[in-house]
mmCIF file of C-alpha atoms and ligand atoms in Angstrom:
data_model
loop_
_atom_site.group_PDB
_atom_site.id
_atom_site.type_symbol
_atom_site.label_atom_id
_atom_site.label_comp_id
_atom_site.label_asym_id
_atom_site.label_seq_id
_atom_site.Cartn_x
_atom_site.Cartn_y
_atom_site.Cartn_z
ATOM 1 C CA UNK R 688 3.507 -22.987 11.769
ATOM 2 C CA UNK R 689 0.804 -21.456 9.708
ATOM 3 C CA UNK R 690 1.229 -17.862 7.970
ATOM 4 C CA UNK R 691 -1.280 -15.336 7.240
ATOM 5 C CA UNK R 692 -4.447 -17.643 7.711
ATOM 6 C CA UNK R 693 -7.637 -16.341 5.636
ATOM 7 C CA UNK R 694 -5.507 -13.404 4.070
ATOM 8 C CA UNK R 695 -4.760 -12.124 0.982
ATOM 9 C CA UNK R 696 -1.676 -11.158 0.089
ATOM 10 C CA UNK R 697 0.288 -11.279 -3.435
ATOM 11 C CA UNK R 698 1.794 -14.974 -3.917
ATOM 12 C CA UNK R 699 5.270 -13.129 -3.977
ATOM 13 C CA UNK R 700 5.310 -11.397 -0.844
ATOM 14 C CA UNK R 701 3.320 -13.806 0.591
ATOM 15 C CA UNK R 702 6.182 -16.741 -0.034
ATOM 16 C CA UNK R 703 8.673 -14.125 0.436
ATOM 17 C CA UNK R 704 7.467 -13.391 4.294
ATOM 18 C CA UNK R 705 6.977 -17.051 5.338
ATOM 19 C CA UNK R 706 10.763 -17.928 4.102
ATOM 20 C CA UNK R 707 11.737 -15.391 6.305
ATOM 21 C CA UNK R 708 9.835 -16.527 8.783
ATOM 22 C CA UNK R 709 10.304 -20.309 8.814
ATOM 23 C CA UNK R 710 14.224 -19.712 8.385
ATOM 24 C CA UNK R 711 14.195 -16.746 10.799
ATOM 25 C CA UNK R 712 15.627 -14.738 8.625
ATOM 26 C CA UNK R 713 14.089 -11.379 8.365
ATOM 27 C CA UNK R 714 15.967 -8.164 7.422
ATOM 28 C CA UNK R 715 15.890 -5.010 9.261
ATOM 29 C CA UNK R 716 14.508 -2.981 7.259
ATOM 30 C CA UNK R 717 11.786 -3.439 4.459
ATOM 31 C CA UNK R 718 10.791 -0.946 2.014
ATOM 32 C CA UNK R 719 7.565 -2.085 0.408
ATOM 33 C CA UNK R 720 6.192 -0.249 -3.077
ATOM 34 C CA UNK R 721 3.793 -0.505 -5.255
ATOM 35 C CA UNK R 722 0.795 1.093 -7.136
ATOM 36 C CA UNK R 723 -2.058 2.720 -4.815
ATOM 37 C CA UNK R 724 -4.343 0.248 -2.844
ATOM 38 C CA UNK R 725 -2.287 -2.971 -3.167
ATOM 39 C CA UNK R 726 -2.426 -3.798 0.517
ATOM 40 C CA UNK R 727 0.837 -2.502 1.598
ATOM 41 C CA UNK R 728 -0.028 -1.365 4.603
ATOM 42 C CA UNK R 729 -2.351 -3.942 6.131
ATOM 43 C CA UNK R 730 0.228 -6.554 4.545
ATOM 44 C CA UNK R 731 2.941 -4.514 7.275
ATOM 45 C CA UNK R 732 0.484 -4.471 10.310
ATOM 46 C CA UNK R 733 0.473 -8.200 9.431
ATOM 47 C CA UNK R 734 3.745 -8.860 9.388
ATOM 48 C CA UNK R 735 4.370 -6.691 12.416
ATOM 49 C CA UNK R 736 1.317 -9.023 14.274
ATOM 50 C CA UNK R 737 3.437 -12.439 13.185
ATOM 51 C CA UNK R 738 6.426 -10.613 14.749
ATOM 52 C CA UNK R 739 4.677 -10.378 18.108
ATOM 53 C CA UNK R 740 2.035 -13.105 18.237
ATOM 54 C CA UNK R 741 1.420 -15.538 20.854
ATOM 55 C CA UNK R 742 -0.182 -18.069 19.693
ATOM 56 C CA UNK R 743 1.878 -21.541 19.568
ATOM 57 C CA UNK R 744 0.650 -22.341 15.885
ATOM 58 C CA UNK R 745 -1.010 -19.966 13.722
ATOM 59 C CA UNK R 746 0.380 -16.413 13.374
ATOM 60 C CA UNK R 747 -1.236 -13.938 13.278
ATOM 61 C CA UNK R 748 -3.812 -15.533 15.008
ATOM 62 C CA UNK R 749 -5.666 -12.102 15.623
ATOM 63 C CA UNK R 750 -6.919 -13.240 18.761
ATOM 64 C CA UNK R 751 -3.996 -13.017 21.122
ATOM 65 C CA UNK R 752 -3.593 -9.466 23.199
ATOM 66 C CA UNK R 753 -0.863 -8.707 20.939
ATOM 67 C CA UNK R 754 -2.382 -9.217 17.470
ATOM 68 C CA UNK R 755 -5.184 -7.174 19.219
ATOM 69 C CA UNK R 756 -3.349 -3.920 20.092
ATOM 70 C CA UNK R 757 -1.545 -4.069 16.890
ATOM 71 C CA UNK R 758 -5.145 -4.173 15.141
ATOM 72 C CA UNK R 759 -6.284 -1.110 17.036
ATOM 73 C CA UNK R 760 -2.579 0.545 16.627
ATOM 74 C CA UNK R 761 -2.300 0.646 20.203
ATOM 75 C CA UNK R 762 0.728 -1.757 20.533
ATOM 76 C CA UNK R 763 3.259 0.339 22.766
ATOM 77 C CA UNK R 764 6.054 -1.854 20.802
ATOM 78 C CA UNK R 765 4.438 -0.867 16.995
ATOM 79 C CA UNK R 766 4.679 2.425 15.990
ATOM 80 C CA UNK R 767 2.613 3.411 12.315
ATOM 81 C CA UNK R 768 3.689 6.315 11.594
ATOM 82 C CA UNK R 769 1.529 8.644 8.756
ATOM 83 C CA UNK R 770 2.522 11.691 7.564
ATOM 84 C CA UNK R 771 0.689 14.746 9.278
ATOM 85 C CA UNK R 772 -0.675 18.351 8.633
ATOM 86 C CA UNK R 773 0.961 21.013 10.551
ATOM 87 C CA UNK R 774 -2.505 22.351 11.637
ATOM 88 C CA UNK R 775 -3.796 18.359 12.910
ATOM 89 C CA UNK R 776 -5.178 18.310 16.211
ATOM 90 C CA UNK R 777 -4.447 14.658 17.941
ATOM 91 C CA UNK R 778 -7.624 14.334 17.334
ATOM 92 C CA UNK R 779 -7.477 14.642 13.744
ATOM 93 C CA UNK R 780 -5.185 12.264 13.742
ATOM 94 C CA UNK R 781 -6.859 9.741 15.953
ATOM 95 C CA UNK R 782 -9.391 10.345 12.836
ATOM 96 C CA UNK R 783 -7.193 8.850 10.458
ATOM 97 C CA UNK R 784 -5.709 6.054 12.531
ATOM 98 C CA UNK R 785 -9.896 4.936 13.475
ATOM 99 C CA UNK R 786 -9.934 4.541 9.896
ATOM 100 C CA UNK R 787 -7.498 2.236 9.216
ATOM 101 C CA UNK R 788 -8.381 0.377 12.879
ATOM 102 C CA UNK R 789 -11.531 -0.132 11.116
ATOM 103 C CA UNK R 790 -10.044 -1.679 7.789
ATOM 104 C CA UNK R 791 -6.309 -1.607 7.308
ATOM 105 C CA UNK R 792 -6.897 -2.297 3.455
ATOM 106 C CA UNK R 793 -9.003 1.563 3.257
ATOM 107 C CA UNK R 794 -6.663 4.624 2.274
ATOM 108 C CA UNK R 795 -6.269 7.535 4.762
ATOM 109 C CA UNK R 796 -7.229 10.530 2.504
ATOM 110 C CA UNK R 797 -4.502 12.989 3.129
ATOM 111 C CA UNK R 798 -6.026 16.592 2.296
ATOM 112 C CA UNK R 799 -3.672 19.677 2.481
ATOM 113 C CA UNK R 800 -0.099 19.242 2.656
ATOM 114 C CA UNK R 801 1.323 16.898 5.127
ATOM 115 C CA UNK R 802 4.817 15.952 5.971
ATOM 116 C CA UNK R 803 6.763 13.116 8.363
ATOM 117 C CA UNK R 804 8.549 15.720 10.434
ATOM 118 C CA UNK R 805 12.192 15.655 11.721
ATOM 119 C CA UNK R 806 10.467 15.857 15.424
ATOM 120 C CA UNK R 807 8.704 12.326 14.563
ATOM 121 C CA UNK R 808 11.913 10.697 13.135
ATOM 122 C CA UNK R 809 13.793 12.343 16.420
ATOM 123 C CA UNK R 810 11.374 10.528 18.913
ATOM 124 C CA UNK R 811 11.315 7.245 16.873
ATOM 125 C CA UNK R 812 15.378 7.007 17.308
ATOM 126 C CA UNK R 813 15.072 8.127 21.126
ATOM 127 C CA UNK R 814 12.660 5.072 21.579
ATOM 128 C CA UNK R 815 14.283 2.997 19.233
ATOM 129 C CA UNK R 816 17.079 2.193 22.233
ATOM 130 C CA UNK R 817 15.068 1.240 24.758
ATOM 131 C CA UNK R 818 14.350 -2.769 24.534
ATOM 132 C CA UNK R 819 10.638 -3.735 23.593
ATOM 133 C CA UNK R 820 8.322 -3.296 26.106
ATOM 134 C CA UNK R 821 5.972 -6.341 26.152
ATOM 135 C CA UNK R 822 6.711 -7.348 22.324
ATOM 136 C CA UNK R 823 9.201 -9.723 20.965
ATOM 137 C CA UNK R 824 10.150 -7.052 18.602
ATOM 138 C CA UNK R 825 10.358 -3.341 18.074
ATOM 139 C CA UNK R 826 8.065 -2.673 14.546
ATOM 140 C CA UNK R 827 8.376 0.686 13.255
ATOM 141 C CA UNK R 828 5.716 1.024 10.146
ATOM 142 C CA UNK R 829 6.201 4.260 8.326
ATOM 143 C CA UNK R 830 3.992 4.523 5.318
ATOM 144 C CA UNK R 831 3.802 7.602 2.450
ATOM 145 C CA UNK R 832 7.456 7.644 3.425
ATOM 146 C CA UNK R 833 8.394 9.526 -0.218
ATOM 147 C CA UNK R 834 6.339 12.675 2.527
ATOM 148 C CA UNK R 835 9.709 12.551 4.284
ATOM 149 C CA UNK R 836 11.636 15.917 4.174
ATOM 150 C CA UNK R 837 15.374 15.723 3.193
ATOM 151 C CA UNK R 838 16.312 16.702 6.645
ATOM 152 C CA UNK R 839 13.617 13.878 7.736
ATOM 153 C CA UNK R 840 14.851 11.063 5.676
ATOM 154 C CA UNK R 841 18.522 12.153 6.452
ATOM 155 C CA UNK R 842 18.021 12.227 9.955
ATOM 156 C CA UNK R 843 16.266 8.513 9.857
ATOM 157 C CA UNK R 844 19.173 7.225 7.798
ATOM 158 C CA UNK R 845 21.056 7.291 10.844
ATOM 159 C CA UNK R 846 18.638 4.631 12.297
ATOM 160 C CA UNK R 847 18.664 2.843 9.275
ATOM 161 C CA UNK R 848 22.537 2.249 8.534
ATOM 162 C CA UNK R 849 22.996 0.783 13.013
ATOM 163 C CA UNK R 850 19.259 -0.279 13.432
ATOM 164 C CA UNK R 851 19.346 -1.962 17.108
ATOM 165 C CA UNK R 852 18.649 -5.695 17.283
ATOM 166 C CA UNK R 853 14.850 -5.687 18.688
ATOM 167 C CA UNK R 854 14.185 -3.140 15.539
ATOM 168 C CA UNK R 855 12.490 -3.829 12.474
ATOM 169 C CA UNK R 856 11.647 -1.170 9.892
ATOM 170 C CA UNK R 857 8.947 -1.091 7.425
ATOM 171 C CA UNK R 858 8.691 1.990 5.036
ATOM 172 C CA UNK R 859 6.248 1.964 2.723
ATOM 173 C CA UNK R 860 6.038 4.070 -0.567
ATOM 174 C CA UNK R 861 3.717 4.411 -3.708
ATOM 175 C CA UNK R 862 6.550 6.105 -5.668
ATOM 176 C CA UNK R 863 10.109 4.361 -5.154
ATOM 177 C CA UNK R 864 11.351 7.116 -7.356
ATOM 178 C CA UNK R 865 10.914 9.734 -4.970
ATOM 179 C CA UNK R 866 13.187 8.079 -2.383
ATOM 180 C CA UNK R 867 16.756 9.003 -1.627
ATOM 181 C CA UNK R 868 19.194 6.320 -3.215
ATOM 182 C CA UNK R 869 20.663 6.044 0.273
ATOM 183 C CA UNK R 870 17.576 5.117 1.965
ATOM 184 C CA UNK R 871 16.552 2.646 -1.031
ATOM 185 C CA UNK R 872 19.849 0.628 -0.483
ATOM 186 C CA UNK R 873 19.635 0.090 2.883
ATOM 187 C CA UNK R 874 16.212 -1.672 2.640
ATOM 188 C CA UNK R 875 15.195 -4.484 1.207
ATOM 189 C CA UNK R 876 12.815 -4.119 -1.261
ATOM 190 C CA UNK R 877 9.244 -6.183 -1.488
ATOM 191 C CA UNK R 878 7.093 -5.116 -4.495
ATOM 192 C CA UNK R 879 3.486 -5.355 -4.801
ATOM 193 C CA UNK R 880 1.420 -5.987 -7.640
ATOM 194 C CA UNK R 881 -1.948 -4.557 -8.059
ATOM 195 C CA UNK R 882 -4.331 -7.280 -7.013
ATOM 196 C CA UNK R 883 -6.346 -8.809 -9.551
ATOM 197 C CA UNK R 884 -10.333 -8.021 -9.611
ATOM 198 C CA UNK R 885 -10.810 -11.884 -8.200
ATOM 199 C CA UNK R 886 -8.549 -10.448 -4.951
ATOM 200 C CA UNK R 887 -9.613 -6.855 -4.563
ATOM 201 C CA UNK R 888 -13.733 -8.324 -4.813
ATOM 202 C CA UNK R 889 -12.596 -11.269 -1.869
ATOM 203 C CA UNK R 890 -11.119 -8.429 0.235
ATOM 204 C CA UNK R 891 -14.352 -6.126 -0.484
ATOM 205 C CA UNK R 892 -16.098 -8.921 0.670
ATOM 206 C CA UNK R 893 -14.094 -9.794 4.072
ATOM 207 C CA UNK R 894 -14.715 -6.284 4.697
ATOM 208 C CA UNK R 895 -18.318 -4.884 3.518
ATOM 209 C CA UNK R 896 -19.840 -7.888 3.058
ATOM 210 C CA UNK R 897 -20.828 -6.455 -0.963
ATOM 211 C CA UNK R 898 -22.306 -8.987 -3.740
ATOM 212 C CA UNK R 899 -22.601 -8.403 -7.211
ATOM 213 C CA UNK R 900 -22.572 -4.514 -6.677
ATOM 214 C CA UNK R 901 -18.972 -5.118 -5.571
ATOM 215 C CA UNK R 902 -17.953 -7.028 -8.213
ATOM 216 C CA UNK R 903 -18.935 -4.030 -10.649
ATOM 217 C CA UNK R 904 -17.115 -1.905 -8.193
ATOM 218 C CA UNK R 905 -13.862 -4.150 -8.176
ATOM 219 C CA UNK R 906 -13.545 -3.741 -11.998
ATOM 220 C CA UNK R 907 -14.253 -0.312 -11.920
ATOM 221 C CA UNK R 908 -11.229 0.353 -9.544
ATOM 222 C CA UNK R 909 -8.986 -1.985 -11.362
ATOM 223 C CA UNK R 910 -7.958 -3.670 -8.416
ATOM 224 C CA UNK R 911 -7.140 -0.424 -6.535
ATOM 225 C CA UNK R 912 -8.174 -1.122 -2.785
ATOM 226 C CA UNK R 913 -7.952 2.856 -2.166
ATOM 227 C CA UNK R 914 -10.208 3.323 -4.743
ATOM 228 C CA UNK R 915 -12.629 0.393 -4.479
ATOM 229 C CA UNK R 916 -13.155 1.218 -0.630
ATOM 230 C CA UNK R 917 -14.011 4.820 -1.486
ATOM 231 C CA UNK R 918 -16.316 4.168 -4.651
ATOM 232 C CA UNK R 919 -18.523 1.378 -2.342
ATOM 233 C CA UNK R 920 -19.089 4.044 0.164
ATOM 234 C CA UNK R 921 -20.407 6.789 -2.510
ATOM 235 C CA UNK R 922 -21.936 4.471 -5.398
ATOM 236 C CA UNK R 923 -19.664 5.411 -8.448
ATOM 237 C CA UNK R 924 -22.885 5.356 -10.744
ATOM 238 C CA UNK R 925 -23.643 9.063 -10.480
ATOM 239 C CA UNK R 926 -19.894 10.197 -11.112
ATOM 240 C CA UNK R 927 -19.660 7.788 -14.071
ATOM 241 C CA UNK R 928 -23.136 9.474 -15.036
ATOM 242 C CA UNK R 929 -21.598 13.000 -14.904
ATOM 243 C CA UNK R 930 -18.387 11.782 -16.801
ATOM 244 C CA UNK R 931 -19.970 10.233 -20.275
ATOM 245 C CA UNK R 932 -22.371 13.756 -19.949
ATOM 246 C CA UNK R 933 -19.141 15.577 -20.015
ATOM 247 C CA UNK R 934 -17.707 13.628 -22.544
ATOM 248 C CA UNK R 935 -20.620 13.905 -24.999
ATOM 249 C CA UNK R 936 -20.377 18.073 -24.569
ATOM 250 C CA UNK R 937 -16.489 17.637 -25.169
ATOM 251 C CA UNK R 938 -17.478 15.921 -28.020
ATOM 252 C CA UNK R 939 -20.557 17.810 -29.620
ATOM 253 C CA UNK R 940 -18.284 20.930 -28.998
ATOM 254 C CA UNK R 941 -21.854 22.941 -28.377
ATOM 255 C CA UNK R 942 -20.201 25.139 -25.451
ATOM 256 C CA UNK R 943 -23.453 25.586 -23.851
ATOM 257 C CA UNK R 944 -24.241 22.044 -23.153
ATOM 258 C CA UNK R 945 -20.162 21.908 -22.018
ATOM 259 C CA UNK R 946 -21.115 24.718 -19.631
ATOM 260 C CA UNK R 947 -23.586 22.963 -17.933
ATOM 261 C CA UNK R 948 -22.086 20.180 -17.264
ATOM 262 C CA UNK R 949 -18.505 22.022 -16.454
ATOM 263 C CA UNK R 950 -21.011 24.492 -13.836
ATOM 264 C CA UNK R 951 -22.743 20.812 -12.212
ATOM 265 C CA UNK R 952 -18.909 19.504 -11.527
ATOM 266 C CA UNK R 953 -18.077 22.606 -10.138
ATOM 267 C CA UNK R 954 -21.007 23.159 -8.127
ATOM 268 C CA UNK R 955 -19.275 20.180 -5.519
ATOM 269 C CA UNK R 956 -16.621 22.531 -5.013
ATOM 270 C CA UNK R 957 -14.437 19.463 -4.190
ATOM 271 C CA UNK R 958 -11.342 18.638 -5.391
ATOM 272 C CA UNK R 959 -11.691 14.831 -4.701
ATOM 273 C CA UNK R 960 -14.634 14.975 -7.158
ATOM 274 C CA UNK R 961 -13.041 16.667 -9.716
ATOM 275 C CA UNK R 962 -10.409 14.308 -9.316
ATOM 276 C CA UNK R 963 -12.725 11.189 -9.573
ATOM 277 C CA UNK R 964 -14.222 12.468 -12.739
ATOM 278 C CA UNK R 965 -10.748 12.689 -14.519
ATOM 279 C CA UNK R 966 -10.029 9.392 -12.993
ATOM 280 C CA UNK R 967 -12.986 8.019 -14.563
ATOM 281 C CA UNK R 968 -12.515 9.909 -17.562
ATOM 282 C CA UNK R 969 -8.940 8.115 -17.798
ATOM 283 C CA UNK R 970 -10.945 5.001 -17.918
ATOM 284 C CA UNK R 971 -13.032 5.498 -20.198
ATOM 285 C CA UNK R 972 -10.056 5.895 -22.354
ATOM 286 C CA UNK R 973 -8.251 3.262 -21.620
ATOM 287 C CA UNK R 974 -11.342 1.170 -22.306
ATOM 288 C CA UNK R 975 -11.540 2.358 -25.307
ATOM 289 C CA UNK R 976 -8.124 1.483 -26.571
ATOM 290 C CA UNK R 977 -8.326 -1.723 -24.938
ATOM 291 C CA UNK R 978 -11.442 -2.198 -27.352
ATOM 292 C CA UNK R 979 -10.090 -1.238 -30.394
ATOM 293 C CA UNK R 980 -6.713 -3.453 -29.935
ATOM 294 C CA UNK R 981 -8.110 -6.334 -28.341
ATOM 295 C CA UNK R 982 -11.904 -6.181 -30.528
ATOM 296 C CA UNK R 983 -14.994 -7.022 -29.590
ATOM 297 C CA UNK R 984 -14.737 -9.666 -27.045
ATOM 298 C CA UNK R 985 -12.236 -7.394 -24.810
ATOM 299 C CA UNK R 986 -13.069 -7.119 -21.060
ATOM 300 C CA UNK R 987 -14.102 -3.129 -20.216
ATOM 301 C CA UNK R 988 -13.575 -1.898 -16.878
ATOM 302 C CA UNK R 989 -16.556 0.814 -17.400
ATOM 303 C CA UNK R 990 -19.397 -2.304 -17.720
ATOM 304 C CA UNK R 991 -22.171 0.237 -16.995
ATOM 305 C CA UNK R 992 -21.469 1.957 -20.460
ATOM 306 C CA UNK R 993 -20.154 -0.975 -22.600
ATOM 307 C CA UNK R 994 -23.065 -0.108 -25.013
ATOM 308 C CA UNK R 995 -21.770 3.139 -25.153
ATOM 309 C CA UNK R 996 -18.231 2.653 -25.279
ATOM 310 C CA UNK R 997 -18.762 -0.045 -28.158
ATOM 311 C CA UNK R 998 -20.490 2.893 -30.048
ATOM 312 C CA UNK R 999 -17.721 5.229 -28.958
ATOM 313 C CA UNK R 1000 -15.253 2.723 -30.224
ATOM 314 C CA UNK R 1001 -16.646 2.638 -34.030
ATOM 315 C CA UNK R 1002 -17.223 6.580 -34.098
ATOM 316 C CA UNK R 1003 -13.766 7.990 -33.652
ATOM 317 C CA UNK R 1004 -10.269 7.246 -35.244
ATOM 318 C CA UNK R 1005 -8.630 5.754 -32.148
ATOM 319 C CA UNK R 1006 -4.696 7.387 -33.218
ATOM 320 C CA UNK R 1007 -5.184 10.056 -30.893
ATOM 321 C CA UNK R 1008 -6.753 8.469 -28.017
ATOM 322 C CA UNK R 1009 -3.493 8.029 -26.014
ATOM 323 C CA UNK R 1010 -2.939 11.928 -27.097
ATOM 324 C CA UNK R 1011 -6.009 12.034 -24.890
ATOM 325 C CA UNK R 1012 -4.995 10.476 -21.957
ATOM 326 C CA UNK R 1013 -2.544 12.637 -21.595
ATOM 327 C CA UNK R 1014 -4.452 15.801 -21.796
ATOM 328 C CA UNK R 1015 -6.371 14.259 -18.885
ATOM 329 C CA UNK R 1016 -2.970 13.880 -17.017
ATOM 330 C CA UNK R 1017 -2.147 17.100 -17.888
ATOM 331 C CA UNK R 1018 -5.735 17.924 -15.823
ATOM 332 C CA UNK R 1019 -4.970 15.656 -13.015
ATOM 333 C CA UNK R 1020 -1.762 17.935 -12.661
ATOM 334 C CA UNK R 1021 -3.983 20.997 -12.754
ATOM 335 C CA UNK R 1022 -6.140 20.159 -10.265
ATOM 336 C CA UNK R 1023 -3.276 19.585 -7.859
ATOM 337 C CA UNK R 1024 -1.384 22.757 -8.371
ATOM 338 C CA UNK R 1025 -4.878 24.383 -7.478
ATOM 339 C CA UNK R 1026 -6.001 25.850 -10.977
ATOM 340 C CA UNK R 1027 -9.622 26.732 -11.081
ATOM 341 C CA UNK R 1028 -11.592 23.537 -11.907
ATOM 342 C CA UNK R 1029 -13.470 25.334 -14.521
ATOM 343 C CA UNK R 1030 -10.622 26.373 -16.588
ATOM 344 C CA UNK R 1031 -9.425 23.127 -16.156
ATOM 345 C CA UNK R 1032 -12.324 21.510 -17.587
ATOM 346 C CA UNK R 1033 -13.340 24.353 -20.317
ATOM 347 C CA UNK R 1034 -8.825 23.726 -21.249
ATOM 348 C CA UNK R 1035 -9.536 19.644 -21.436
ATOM 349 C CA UNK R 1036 -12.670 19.925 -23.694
ATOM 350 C CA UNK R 1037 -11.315 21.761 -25.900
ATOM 351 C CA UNK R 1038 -8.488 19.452 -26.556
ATOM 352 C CA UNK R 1039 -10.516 16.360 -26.540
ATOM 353 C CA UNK R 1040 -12.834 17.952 -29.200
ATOM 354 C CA UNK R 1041 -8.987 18.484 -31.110
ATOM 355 C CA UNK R 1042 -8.172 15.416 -30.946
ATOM 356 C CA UNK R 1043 -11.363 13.085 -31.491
ATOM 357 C CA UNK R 1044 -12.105 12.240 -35.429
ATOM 358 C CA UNK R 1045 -14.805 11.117 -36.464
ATOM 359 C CA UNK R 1046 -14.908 8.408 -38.421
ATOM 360 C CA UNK R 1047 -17.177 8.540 -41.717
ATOM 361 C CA UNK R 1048 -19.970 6.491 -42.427
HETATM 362 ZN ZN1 ZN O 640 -1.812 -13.373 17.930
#
């Protein structure tokens, strides 16, 4: 029997699932983590597709009527459960599940606070005794599960401490930390590595047919799937643009030029830009440190400004760069406890300005 045909999936899991599989000897329940945009969650719908496939020698085979309702989430046997917004219309969420129909490796974009409620776990356990209905196996996907509430998570420990025998489980989490030791233990846990720039550019291409542009974009994200999927559908250029502008105001510490360029990010209005920006401003960073320790010949994430990070490199003492990186975390934090994205960025300036020396000569 062949496994995953044509995918990509870390060597580890990837050996990990087809042991299970050739020695039929999969666990219950499965808690895969991991950083943001490793393929978590198309890696599940995968494994919950080899569960249920019919073909005789290739699973998933992606053809079968199976593999086919699990691709459009339709399978009445597998559930994928996200975590919702108390205001979301089913069509809202139809919204996010299209999304990931269209390409499981793309991120839903949560915006607002969402939750797995108690009334989600309480139908999942009602269905949970019944016996699949066309399947060979029950596959409940849960994904953001660290979203559960404590009366959530303690109501679908009960599930997970007597699942039934046509159950699996698969939660999925980018922050094991968050989880309830309880739940943790009763799971087996599958980690996932970021995927290299070589894996996260294949999958671009399986899915957006991109060339060299997604190459760039690949390197840019650091292997993030999330992130790559979202920068090739808005271009990163202009962002990155608006970053090294911000920077050189930071920098000059002329607060007019720093209020231009603090009025043009704020002029979006959108959190996810801001966000982007800091991301991006993070980078930048970590290029930078990566140039100083490494020298010259170092690999740069940011290869649209390697002339200017190379400059950016010899012009400031690099001691206080990680100092830096912080203050941008700090920022990241701002942003989502709501401060005003202004302050925020008027706050950050002024503590990169702090901490950058120049170097003489
Ligand atoms: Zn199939």
């Amino acid at each position: 029997m062949e496994y995953f045909k044509g995918m990509i999936i870390q060597k580890t899991v990837r050996e990990r699932f087809e042991n299970a599989f050739t020695n039929d000897r999969l666990a219950h329940a499965y808690l895969f983590y991991g950083p943001e945009g490793s393929g978590k969650e198309a890696t599940a719908l995968a494994v919950a597709k080899v569960v249920n496939c019919q073909h005789p020698g290739r699973k998933p085979c992606n053809e079968c009527l199976s593999c086919e309702k699990i691709s459009q989430i339709q399978h009445p046997d597998v559930k994928f459960v996200i975590p919702e917004g108390k205001t979301w219309t089913t069509k809202d969420l139809q919204k996010k599940y299209k999304q990931k129909v269209e390409n499981p490796y793309s991120g839903i974009v949560y915006t607002g606070p969402t939750s797995i409620s108690i009334d989600r776990i309480r139908l999942l356990k009602d269905e949970a005794k019944f016996a699949p209905y066309e399947g060979q196996k029950k596959v409940y996907i849960l994904t953001e599960v660290d979203q559960m509430s404590r009366p959530s998570a303690n109501s679908f420990l009960k599930l997970l401490e007597e699942p039934p025998e046509n159950l699996m489980i698969i939660m999925i989490t980018n922050s094991l930390d968050k989880l309830l030791d309880t739940i943790r233990s009763r799971c087996q846990l599958v980690y996932f590595p970021a995927f290299t720039s070589e894996e996260a550019f294949a999958i671009l291409r399986l899915y957006k047919n991109q060339d060299a542009e997604g190459d760039k974009t690949a390197r840019i994200a650091q292997g993030n799937l999330k992130k790559i999927f979202e920068l090739s559908e808005q271009g990163p250029d202009e962002k990155r643009h608006v970053v090294y502008d911000y920077l050189k105001a930071a920098a000059s510490g002329n607060a007019l030029t720093l209020q231009e360029v603090v009025d043009l990010i704020h002029k979006e209005r959108d959190k996810k830009f801001l966000l982007d920006v800091l991301n991006l401003l993070t980078l930048w960073f970590k290029d930078t440190i990566h140039l100083v320790s490494v020298g010259d010949e170092a690999p740069i994430i940011n290869v649209d400004f390697e002339d200017e990070i190379h400059r950016f490199a010899k012009s400031y003492a690099p001691s206080d760069f990680d100092q830096i990186v912080s203050e941008i975390e700090n920022a990241i934090a701002a942003v989502g406890n709501n401060v005003y994205a202004p302050i925020i960025l008027t706050v950050l300036a002024i503590q990169i300005k702090k901490h950058l020396k120049r170097l003489k000569g």
